[in-house]
Amino acid sequence: MFNRVYSAALMGIDGYMVGVEVDISSGFPRLDLVGLPDSAVKESIERVRTSINNSGFQFPCKRITVNLAPADIRKEGPAFDLPIAIGILSCMELIDNNSLDKTLIIGELSLNGEVQKVNGILPIVYSAYKNGFERCIIPIDNVDEGAVVEGIDVIGVSNLSQVVKLLNNNVKIEPKRIDIEKLFHESWDNEENIIDFSDIKGQENVRRALEIAAAGAHNVLMIGPPGSGKTMMAKRLPTILPDLTFEESIEITKIYSVAGLLRKDQALVTKRPFRAPHHTVSNSALTGGGRIPRPGEISLSHNGVLFLDEMPEFSKNVLEVMRQPLEDGKVTISRVNATITYPANFMLVASLNPCPCGYYPDREKCSCTPLQIKRYLNKISGPLLDRIDLHVEANNVNYNELNNKKKMETSKDIKERVMRAHKIQQERYKDSKIYFNSMLSAAQIEKYCQLDDKSRVMMKLAFEKLDLSARAYHRILKVARTIADLDSKNDIEEKHLAEAIQYRSLDRNYFD
């Protein structure tokens, strides 16, 4: 007897439908699994056999053939256990076949028949909805995550016996419903600002640069001696970032779902990611990869922040692989079996000392030779430096600033200005898939970043004097657009452009 159960698999952060075809016939008792399964899928034979027996059913002593279609794409992971078991039981006429119509089933089985959590449920349920399915039967531990998708019934199950009863209409399980607005409001209400920008003493220029970076999602580089507060300020950057939109949240949640980083009770990622990998990170860990390609740190930072502390301590090869993702907003991983593209539209925040000892250009403290300084800073290549919008210098904080009792501006105050600028950008780009000024293309820069006559003269002078590249020219215009938005101005004025230009010149004290 033949039957088909629908399941799904992942290709990057998108799901695609897989038909689990089961045929039971007379012959020597064995179970053959075909359709390019990997070793984890092949092992499902024993898991399915044991879980069926331990769930109160009798595994058939017949010839069983299971095909995972389409057969030209390699299937990975244990998520096909449950649909294979349901396919076998339906061929034994223990399940009403009509109940399998427009129903997608996915889950890993333990030996006692329990349904275990699997990764990537959100993109799978979303793909099922797009393909016209009306119901998804998934592990109970994934039900909050899957229920984020509206327009399809998402039912969480805990064991194989329960699934059989559900399909035979012997038990009724209500689909899970999630209140998205409540989810976001609870996240904002429960936010504990243990760290705050009011903790920062002095460093007004860096605070201003980080505010601009947060408002327009610009990349920023902080240069200064040890102890000047670079890491401290970077860690407080998430407290002033704009709130996530629902579309951005879905994109991030898909990535974290595929990577298996969602908590059991977490339905949606409602805060912008902040990733700070150690300087020993490898190429694959940063960009993604492995035999089965998985998202790396730059994809896990999508719509958020990637912080590289002590940037020159990272391997030069590791730093160089970020050049293309910084430009394209995505990373493509090529393997023999497939080529997978992950989104990587992140905001790079980096800090570094000006020399190996950290005290250049203070020659009373700095003992580094010019050759040592040059070799240290040359770990950051010109093309990578050119992709960073804001270069800002963090100076040492003096005693009077540290003991100043004046109340410093809080993260809440800064975030209010950032949110105003962000709403201006949202309104301006509402007809395109752009959330921030940093995402503007060359053609859009021509449209939205026009300069008056005085500003053009200033830009020409800066371009020639600083020997800027075409990329640096465009990035200055985008930063100026953000500064104008913070100032609630429709047009870029001369003062906005002047401030944007100065953020491209401070680094030349060190890198020239």
Coordinates of C-alpha atoms in Angstrom, one line a residue:
M1 CA 0.0 0.0 0.0
F2 CA 1.2 3.5 -0.8
N3 CA 0.7 6.8 1.0
R4 CA 2.3 10.3 1.1
V5 CA 2.9 12.6 4.0
Y6 CA 4.1 16.2 3.5
S7 CA 7.0 17.5 5.5
A8 CA 9.7 20.2 4.8
A9 CA 13.4 20.9 4.9
L10 CA 15.6 24.0 4.9
M11 CA 17.6 25.6 2.2
G12 CA 19.5 28.5 3.9
I13 CA 16.8 30.4 5.8
D14 CA 14.0 29.3 3.5
G15 CA 11.9 26.1 3.7
Y16 CA 10.9 23.9 0.8
M17 CA 8.3 21.1 0.7
V18 CA 9.3 17.4 1.0
G19 CA 7.0 14.6 0.1
V20 CA 7.6 11.6 2.4
E21 CA 6.4 8.7 0.2
V22 CA 5.9 5.3 2.0
D23 CA 5.1 2.0 0.3
I24 CA 4.5 -1.2 2.2
S25 CA 4.5 -4.5 0.2
S26 CA 5.0 -8.2 0.6
G27 CA 8.6 -9.4 0.7
F28 CA 11.6 -9.8 2.9
P29 CA 11.1 -7.6 6.0
R30 CA 13.4 -4.5 5.7
L31 CA 13.1 -0.7 5.5
D32 CA 14.8 1.2 2.6
L33 CA 15.2 4.9 2.8
V34 CA 16.0 6.8 -0.5
G35 CA 15.9 10.4 -1.7
L36 CA 19.5 11.5 -0.8
P37 CA 19.3 11.2 3.0
D38 CA 22.3 12.1 5.1
S39 CA 23.5 9.9 8.0
A40 CA 21.2 11.6 10.5
V41 CA 18.2 10.8 8.3
K42 CA 19.3 7.2 7.7
E43 CA 19.5 6.7 11.4
S44 CA 15.8 7.6 11.6
I45 CA 15.0 4.0 10.5
E46 CA 15.8 2.6 14.0
R47 CA 14.3 5.6 15.8
V48 CA 11.0 5.2 13.9
R49 CA 10.9 1.4 14.4
T50 CA 11.5 1.6 18.1
S51 CA 9.2 4.6 18.8
I52 CA 6.3 2.9 16.9
N53 CA 6.7 -0.2 19.0
N54 CA 6.9 1.8 22.2
S55 CA 3.8 3.8 21.4
G56 CA 1.5 0.8 21.4
F57 CA 1.6 -0.1 17.7
Q58 CA 3.1 -3.1 16.0
F59 CA 5.8 -2.3 13.4
P60 CA 5.0 -4.2 10.2
C61 CA 7.2 -7.2 9.2
K62 CA 7.1 -6.3 5.5
R63 CA 9.1 -4.7 2.8
I64 CA 8.9 -0.9 3.4
T65 CA 10.3 1.7 1.0
V66 CA 10.5 5.4 2.0
N67 CA 11.3 8.1 -0.6
L68 CA 12.0 11.7 0.3
A69 CA 11.0 13.8 -2.7
P70 CA 12.5 15.7 -4.5
A71 CA 15.2 13.1 -4.6
D72 CA 17.9 15.4 -6.1
I73 CA 18.3 17.5 -3.0
R74 CA 20.2 16.1 0.0
K75 CA 18.0 15.9 3.2
E76 CA 19.6 16.6 6.5
G77 CA 18.7 16.2 10.2
P78 CA 16.3 14.1 12.3
A79 CA 13.1 16.2 11.5
F80 CA 11.7 13.5 9.1
D81 CA 11.2 11.0 11.9
L82 CA 7.6 11.9 12.7
P83 CA 6.4 12.1 9.0
I84 CA 8.0 8.8 8.2
A85 CA 6.3 7.2 11.3
I86 CA 2.9 8.7 10.3
G87 CA 3.4 7.5 6.7
I88 CA 4.0 3.9 7.9
L89 CA 1.0 4.0 10.2
S90 CA -1.2 5.4 7.5
C91 CA -0.2 2.6 5.1
M92 CA -1.2 0.2 7.9
E93 CA -4.6 1.9 7.8
L94 CA -4.3 3.1 11.4
I95 CA -4.8 6.7 10.4
D96 CA -7.5 8.4 8.4
N97 CA -5.8 9.4 5.1
N98 CA -8.2 12.3 4.5
S99 CA -6.8 14.0 7.6
L100 CA -3.4 14.3 5.9
D101 CA -4.7 16.6 3.2
K102 CA -3.1 20.1 3.3
T103 CA -1.3 19.1 6.6
L104 CA 2.4 19.4 7.1
I105 CA 4.1 17.2 9.7
I106 CA 7.6 17.6 11.1
G107 CA 9.4 16.5 14.3
E108 CA 12.2 14.3 15.7
L109 CA 11.2 11.1 17.6
S110 CA 12.8 9.7 20.7
L111 CA 12.8 6.0 21.3
N112 CA 9.8 6.2 23.6
G113 CA 7.7 8.0 21.0
E114 CA 8.1 11.6 22.3
V115 CA 8.4 14.4 19.7
Q116 CA 11.5 16.4 20.2
K117 CA 12.3 20.0 19.2
V118 CA 13.8 20.7 15.8
N119 CA 15.6 23.8 14.3
G120 CA 14.2 26.1 11.6
I121 CA 10.5 25.8 12.4
L122 CA 9.6 29.4 11.6
P123 CA 10.8 29.4 7.9
I124 CA 9.3 25.9 7.5
V125 CA 5.8 27.0 8.7
Y126 CA 6.0 30.2 6.7
S127 CA 6.9 28.1 3.6
A128 CA 3.9 25.8 4.3
Y129 CA 1.6 28.8 4.5
K130 CA 2.9 30.1 1.2
N131 CA 2.4 26.7 -0.4
G132 CA -1.3 26.6 0.6
F133 CA -1.2 24.2 3.6
E134 CA -3.9 24.8 6.2
R135 CA -2.3 23.0 9.2
C136 CA 1.2 22.3 10.6
I137 CA 1.8 19.6 13.2
I138 CA 5.1 20.4 15.0
P139 CA 6.8 19.6 18.3
I140 CA 5.2 21.2 21.3
D141 CA 8.5 23.0 22.2
N142 CA 8.4 24.8 18.8
V143 CA 4.8 25.8 18.9
D144 CA 5.3 29.4 20.0
E145 CA 7.9 30.0 17.3
G146 CA 5.7 28.5 14.6
A147 CA 2.6 30.3 15.7
V148 CA 4.1 33.7 14.7
V149 CA 3.0 32.9 11.2
E150 CA -0.6 34.0 10.7
G151 CA -3.1 32.4 8.3
I152 CA -2.2 28.7 9.1
D153 CA -3.1 26.5 12.1
V154 CA -0.1 25.5 14.1
I155 CA -0.6 22.6 16.5
G156 CA 2.0 21.4 19.0
V157 CA 2.2 17.7 19.9
S158 CA 4.3 15.9 22.5
N159 CA 4.2 12.2 21.4
L160 CA 3.4 9.9 18.5
S161 CA 0.3 8.5 20.1
Q162 CA -1.2 12.0 20.4
V163 CA -0.5 12.7 16.7
V164 CA -2.4 9.5 15.7
K165 CA -5.3 10.4 17.9
L166 CA -5.3 14.0 16.5
L167 CA -5.3 12.7 12.9
N168 CA -8.1 10.3 13.6
N169 CA -10.2 13.0 15.3
N170 CA -10.1 11.2 18.6
V171 CA -8.7 14.2 20.4
K172 CA -8.9 17.9 19.7
I173 CA -6.0 20.2 20.1
E174 CA -6.6 24.0 19.6
P175 CA -4.1 25.7 17.3
K176 CA -1.7 28.0 19.1
R177 CA -2.3 31.8 18.7
I178 CA 0.3 34.5 19.4
D179 CA -0.5 38.2 20.0
I180 CA 2.4 39.8 18.2
E181 CA 1.8 43.3 19.5
K182 CA 1.7 42.0 23.1
L183 CA 4.9 40.2 22.5
F184 CA 6.7 43.4 21.5
H185 CA 5.2 45.4 24.3
E186 CA 6.2 42.8 26.9
S187 CA 9.7 42.9 25.6
W188 CA 9.9 46.7 25.9
D189 CA 8.2 46.7 29.3
N190 CA 10.5 44.1 30.7
E191 CA 13.7 45.7 29.4
E192 CA 16.2 46.2 32.2
N193 CA 18.6 48.9 31.4
I194 CA 21.4 47.8 33.7
I195 CA 23.8 49.6 31.5
D196 CA 23.2 53.1 30.3
F197 CA 25.0 56.0 28.5
S198 CA 24.7 58.0 31.6
D199 CA 27.5 55.9 33.0
I200 CA 29.9 57.4 30.4
K201 CA 31.9 60.4 31.6
G202 CA 33.2 62.8 29.0
Q203 CA 33.7 61.5 25.4
E204 CA 31.1 63.8 24.0
N205 CA 32.4 63.4 20.4
V206 CA 32.2 59.6 20.6
R207 CA 28.7 59.7 22.1
R208 CA 27.6 61.9 19.2
A209 CA 29.2 59.6 16.6
L210 CA 27.4 56.6 18.2
E211 CA 24.1 58.5 18.1
I212 CA 24.6 59.2 14.4
A213 CA 25.6 55.5 13.8
A214 CA 22.5 54.2 15.6
A215 CA 20.2 56.6 13.8
G216 CA 21.4 55.6 10.3
A217 CA 22.9 52.1 11.0
H218 CA 26.3 53.3 10.0
N219 CA 29.6 51.5 10.6
V220 CA 31.8 53.1 13.2
L221 CA 35.5 52.8 14.2
M222 CA 36.7 54.1 17.6
I223 CA 40.4 54.8 18.0
G224 CA 42.0 55.6 21.3
P225 CA 44.3 54.5 24.1
P226 CA 43.4 51.7 26.6
G227 CA 41.0 52.7 29.3
S228 CA 39.3 55.5 27.4
G229 CA 36.0 53.8 27.4
K230 CA 35.7 52.4 23.8
T231 CA 34.4 49.0 24.9
M232 CA 32.1 50.5 27.5
M233 CA 30.5 52.8 25.0
A234 CA 30.1 50.0 22.4
K235 CA 28.3 47.8 24.9
R236 CA 25.8 50.6 25.6
L237 CA 25.0 51.0 21.9
P238 CA 22.1 48.5 22.0
T239 CA 20.3 50.8 24.5
I240 CA 19.9 53.5 21.9
L241 CA 19.2 51.5 18.8
P242 CA 15.8 51.9 17.1
D243 CA 13.1 49.4 17.9
L244 CA 12.7 46.5 15.5
T245 CA 9.9 46.5 13.0
F246 CA 7.9 43.2 12.6
E247 CA 9.5 42.5 9.2
E248 CA 13.0 42.9 10.6
S249 CA 12.1 40.8 13.6
I250 CA 10.9 37.9 11.3
E251 CA 14.2 38.1 9.3
I252 CA 16.3 37.8 12.5
T253 CA 14.1 35.1 14.0
K254 CA 14.5 33.0 10.8
I255 CA 18.3 33.1 11.1
Y256 CA 18.3 32.3 14.9
S257 CA 15.7 29.5 14.3
V258 CA 18.0 27.9 11.6
A259 CA 21.0 28.2 13.9
G260 CA 19.1 26.7 16.8
L261 CA 19.6 29.7 19.1
L262 CA 16.0 30.4 20.0
R263 CA 15.1 29.7 23.6
K264 CA 12.3 27.2 24.3
D265 CA 9.8 30.0 25.3
Q266 CA 11.0 32.5 22.7
A267 CA 8.5 33.0 19.8
L268 CA 10.2 36.0 18.2
V269 CA 13.5 38.0 18.5
T270 CA 12.2 41.4 19.5
K271 CA 15.5 43.2 20.2
R272 CA 18.3 44.0 17.8
P273 CA 21.2 41.4 18.0
F274 CA 24.5 42.5 19.5
R275 CA 27.3 40.0 18.7
A276 CA 30.8 40.4 20.1
P277 CA 33.0 37.4 18.9
H278 CA 36.4 36.8 20.4
H279 CA 39.4 37.8 18.2
T280 CA 40.3 34.1 17.8
V281 CA 37.2 33.5 15.7
S282 CA 37.7 31.6 12.4
N283 CA 36.6 32.6 8.9
S284 CA 33.8 30.0 9.0
A285 CA 32.6 31.0 12.4
L286 CA 32.4 34.7 11.3
T287 CA 30.8 34.3 7.8
G288 CA 29.1 30.9 8.2
G289 CA 29.9 27.6 6.8
G290 CA 30.8 24.0 7.8
R291 CA 29.9 20.8 6.0
I292 CA 26.2 21.7 6.5
P293 CA 26.4 25.5 6.1
R294 CA 25.1 27.4 9.1
P295 CA 24.8 31.1 9.7
G296 CA 28.0 32.8 11.1
E297 CA 28.4 35.8 13.4
I298 CA 27.8 38.4 10.6
S299 CA 24.4 36.8 9.8
L300 CA 23.5 36.4 13.5
S301 CA 24.2 40.2 13.6
H302 CA 21.6 40.9 10.8
N303 CA 19.7 44.1 11.5
G304 CA 21.8 44.5 14.6
V305 CA 25.4 45.2 15.7
L306 CA 28.7 43.2 15.2
F307 CA 31.3 44.5 17.7
L308 CA 34.9 43.7 17.0
D309 CA 36.9 44.7 20.1
E310 CA 40.7 45.3 19.5
M311 CA 40.2 44.9 15.8
P312 CA 43.9 44.5 14.8
E313 CA 44.1 41.4 17.0
F314 CA 41.7 39.6 14.6
S315 CA 43.4 37.6 11.9
K316 CA 43.7 39.7 8.7
N317 CA 42.1 36.9 6.7
V318 CA 39.1 37.0 9.0
L319 CA 38.7 40.7 8.7
E320 CA 39.0 40.7 4.9
V321 CA 36.1 38.2 4.4
M322 CA 33.8 41.0 5.8
R323 CA 34.4 43.3 2.8
Q324 CA 31.8 41.8 0.5
P325 CA 29.1 41.4 3.2
L326 CA 29.6 45.0 4.3
E327 CA 28.9 46.1 0.7
D328 CA 26.2 43.6 -0.3
G329 CA 24.3 43.0 3.0
K330 CA 24.5 39.2 2.4
V331 CA 26.9 36.4 2.4
T332 CA 27.0 33.5 0.0
I333 CA 28.4 30.1 1.1
S334 CA 29.3 27.7 -1.7
R335 CA 29.6 23.9 -1.1
V336 CA 29.6 20.9 -3.4
N337 CA 26.0 20.1 -2.6
A338 CA 24.5 23.6 -2.7
T339 CA 25.1 27.3 -2.6
I340 CA 23.3 29.1 0.2
T341 CA 22.9 32.8 0.8
Y342 CA 22.3 34.2 4.3
P343 CA 21.4 37.9 5.0
A344 CA 24.1 39.9 6.7
N345 CA 23.0 43.5 6.8
F346 CA 24.8 44.4 10.0
M347 CA 26.2 47.5 11.6
L348 CA 30.0 47.1 12.2
V349 CA 31.3 48.7 15.4
A350 CA 35.1 48.3 15.9
S351 CA 37.6 49.6 18.4
L352 CA 41.4 49.6 18.3
N353 CA 44.4 51.1 20.0
P354 CA 46.6 53.4 17.9
C355 CA 49.6 51.1 18.4
P356 CA 50.7 47.8 20.0
C357 CA 51.2 49.4 23.4
G358 CA 48.2 51.6 23.0
Y359 CA 49.6 55.1 23.8
Y360 CA 50.6 56.6 20.4
P361 CA 51.0 59.5 19.7
D362 CA 51.9 60.2 23.4
R363 CA 55.7 59.8 23.1
E364 CA 56.2 59.9 26.8
K365 CA 54.2 56.7 27.2
C366 CA 54.5 55.1 23.8
S367 CA 57.6 53.0 23.2
C368 CA 56.6 51.6 19.8
T369 CA 58.8 52.2 16.7
P370 CA 57.2 53.6 13.6
L371 CA 57.6 50.2 11.9
Q372 CA 55.8 48.5 14.7
I373 CA 52.9 51.0 14.6
K374 CA 52.7 50.7 10.8
R375 CA 52.7 46.9 10.9
Y376 CA 50.0 46.9 13.6
L377 CA 47.6 49.3 11.8
N378 CA 48.2 47.6 8.4
K379 CA 46.3 44.6 9.7
I380 CA 43.2 46.8 8.8
S381 CA 43.3 47.1 5.0
G382 CA 42.4 50.3 3.1
P383 CA 39.4 48.7 1.4
L384 CA 38.0 47.6 4.8
L385 CA 38.7 51.0 6.4
D386 CA 37.0 52.6 3.4
R387 CA 33.7 50.7 4.2
I388 CA 33.5 52.2 7.7
D389 CA 31.5 55.4 7.7
L390 CA 32.5 57.1 10.9
H391 CA 36.1 57.2 12.3
V392 CA 36.1 58.8 15.8
E393 CA 38.9 59.4 18.3
A394 CA 38.4 58.5 22.0
N395 CA 40.8 60.5 24.2
N396 CA 41.8 59.8 27.7
V397 CA 39.3 61.0 30.3
N398 CA 40.7 63.4 32.9
Y399 CA 40.1 63.3 36.7
N400 CA 37.7 66.3 36.7
E401 CA 35.5 64.6 34.1
L402 CA 35.4 61.3 36.0
N403 CA 34.4 63.1 39.2
N404 CA 31.9 65.4 37.6
K405 CA 28.6 65.1 39.5
K406 CA 26.6 66.6 36.7
K407 CA 24.0 64.1 35.5
M408 CA 24.9 62.8 32.1
E409 CA 22.4 62.3 29.3
T410 CA 20.7 58.9 29.6
S411 CA 20.2 56.2 26.9
K412 CA 16.4 57.0 26.9
D413 CA 17.1 60.7 26.0
I414 CA 19.4 59.7 23.1
K415 CA 17.1 57.0 21.9
E416 CA 14.2 59.5 21.6
R417 CA 16.2 61.5 19.1
V418 CA 17.3 58.3 17.3
M419 CA 13.7 57.1 17.0
R420 CA 12.6 60.5 15.6
A421 CA 15.3 60.3 12.9
H422 CA 14.4 56.6 12.2
K423 CA 10.7 57.5 11.8
I424 CA 11.7 60.1 9.2
Q425 CA 13.6 57.5 7.3
Q426 CA 10.8 55.0 7.5
E427 CA 8.4 57.5 6.1
R428 CA 10.8 58.6 3.3
Y429 CA 11.6 55.0 2.2
K430 CA 8.1 53.5 2.9
D431 CA 7.8 52.4 -0.8
S432 CA 11.1 50.5 -0.8
K433 CA 12.7 47.8 1.3
I434 CA 15.0 50.2 3.1
Y435 CA 15.0 50.8 6.8
F436 CA 18.1 53.1 7.2
N437 CA 20.1 55.7 5.3
S438 CA 23.1 53.3 5.2
M439 CA 21.2 51.0 2.9
L440 CA 20.8 53.6 0.1
S441 CA 22.1 52.6 -3.4
A442 CA 24.0 55.0 -5.6
A443 CA 20.9 56.0 -7.5
Q444 CA 18.9 56.6 -4.3
I445 CA 21.8 58.8 -3.0
E446 CA 21.4 61.0 -6.0
K447 CA 17.7 61.3 -5.2
Y448 CA 17.7 61.7 -1.4
C449 CA 21.1 63.3 -0.6
Q450 CA 21.2 66.4 -2.8
L451 CA 23.5 69.3 -1.9
D452 CA 23.2 73.0 -2.3
D453 CA 25.9 75.1 -4.1
K454 CA 27.9 75.9 -0.9
S455 CA 27.9 72.2 0.2
R456 CA 29.0 71.1 -3.3
V457 CA 32.1 73.4 -3.0
M458 CA 32.9 72.0 0.4
M459 CA 32.5 68.4 -0.8
K460 CA 34.7 69.0 -3.8
L461 CA 37.4 70.5 -1.6
A462 CA 37.2 67.7 0.9
F463 CA 37.3 65.1 -1.8
E464 CA 40.5 66.5 -3.3
K465 CA 42.2 67.4 -0.1
L466 CA 41.5 64.0 1.7
D467 CA 42.0 62.0 -1.5
L468 CA 38.7 60.2 -1.0
S469 CA 37.4 57.3 -3.0
A470 CA 34.0 57.2 -4.7
R471 CA 32.8 54.9 -1.9
A472 CA 33.9 57.3 0.8
Y473 CA 32.1 60.1 -1.1
H474 CA 28.8 58.2 -1.1
R475 CA 29.2 57.2 2.6
I476 CA 29.8 60.8 3.6
L477 CA 26.6 61.8 1.9
K478 CA 24.6 59.1 3.7
V479 CA 26.1 60.1 7.0
A480 CA 25.2 63.8 6.2
R481 CA 21.6 62.6 5.4
T482 CA 21.4 61.0 8.9
I483 CA 22.7 64.1 10.6
A484 CA 20.1 66.2 8.8
D485 CA 17.4 63.7 9.9
L486 CA 18.6 64.0 13.6
D487 CA 18.3 67.8 13.1
S488 CA 14.8 67.3 11.6
K489 CA 15.8 69.0 8.3
N490 CA 14.5 68.0 4.9
D491 CA 17.6 69.2 3.1
I492 CA 21.3 68.5 3.9
E493 CA 22.8 71.8 5.0
E494 CA 26.5 72.9 5.0
K495 CA 26.9 72.2 8.8
H496 CA 25.6 68.6 8.3
L497 CA 28.0 67.9 5.6
A498 CA 30.9 69.4 7.5
E499 CA 30.2 67.2 10.5
A500 CA 30.0 64.1 8.2
I501 CA 33.4 65.0 6.6
Q502 CA 35.2 65.3 9.9
Y503 CA 34.3 61.7 10.7
R504 CA 36.3 60.6 7.7
S505 CA 39.4 62.6 8.6
L506 CA 40.3 61.8 12.2
D507 CA 41.7 58.4 11.4
R508 CA 44.3 59.9 9.1
N509 CA 46.4 60.9 12.1
Y510 CA 47.2 57.2 12.4
F511 CA 46.6 55.5 9.1
D512 CA 48.2 58.1 6.8

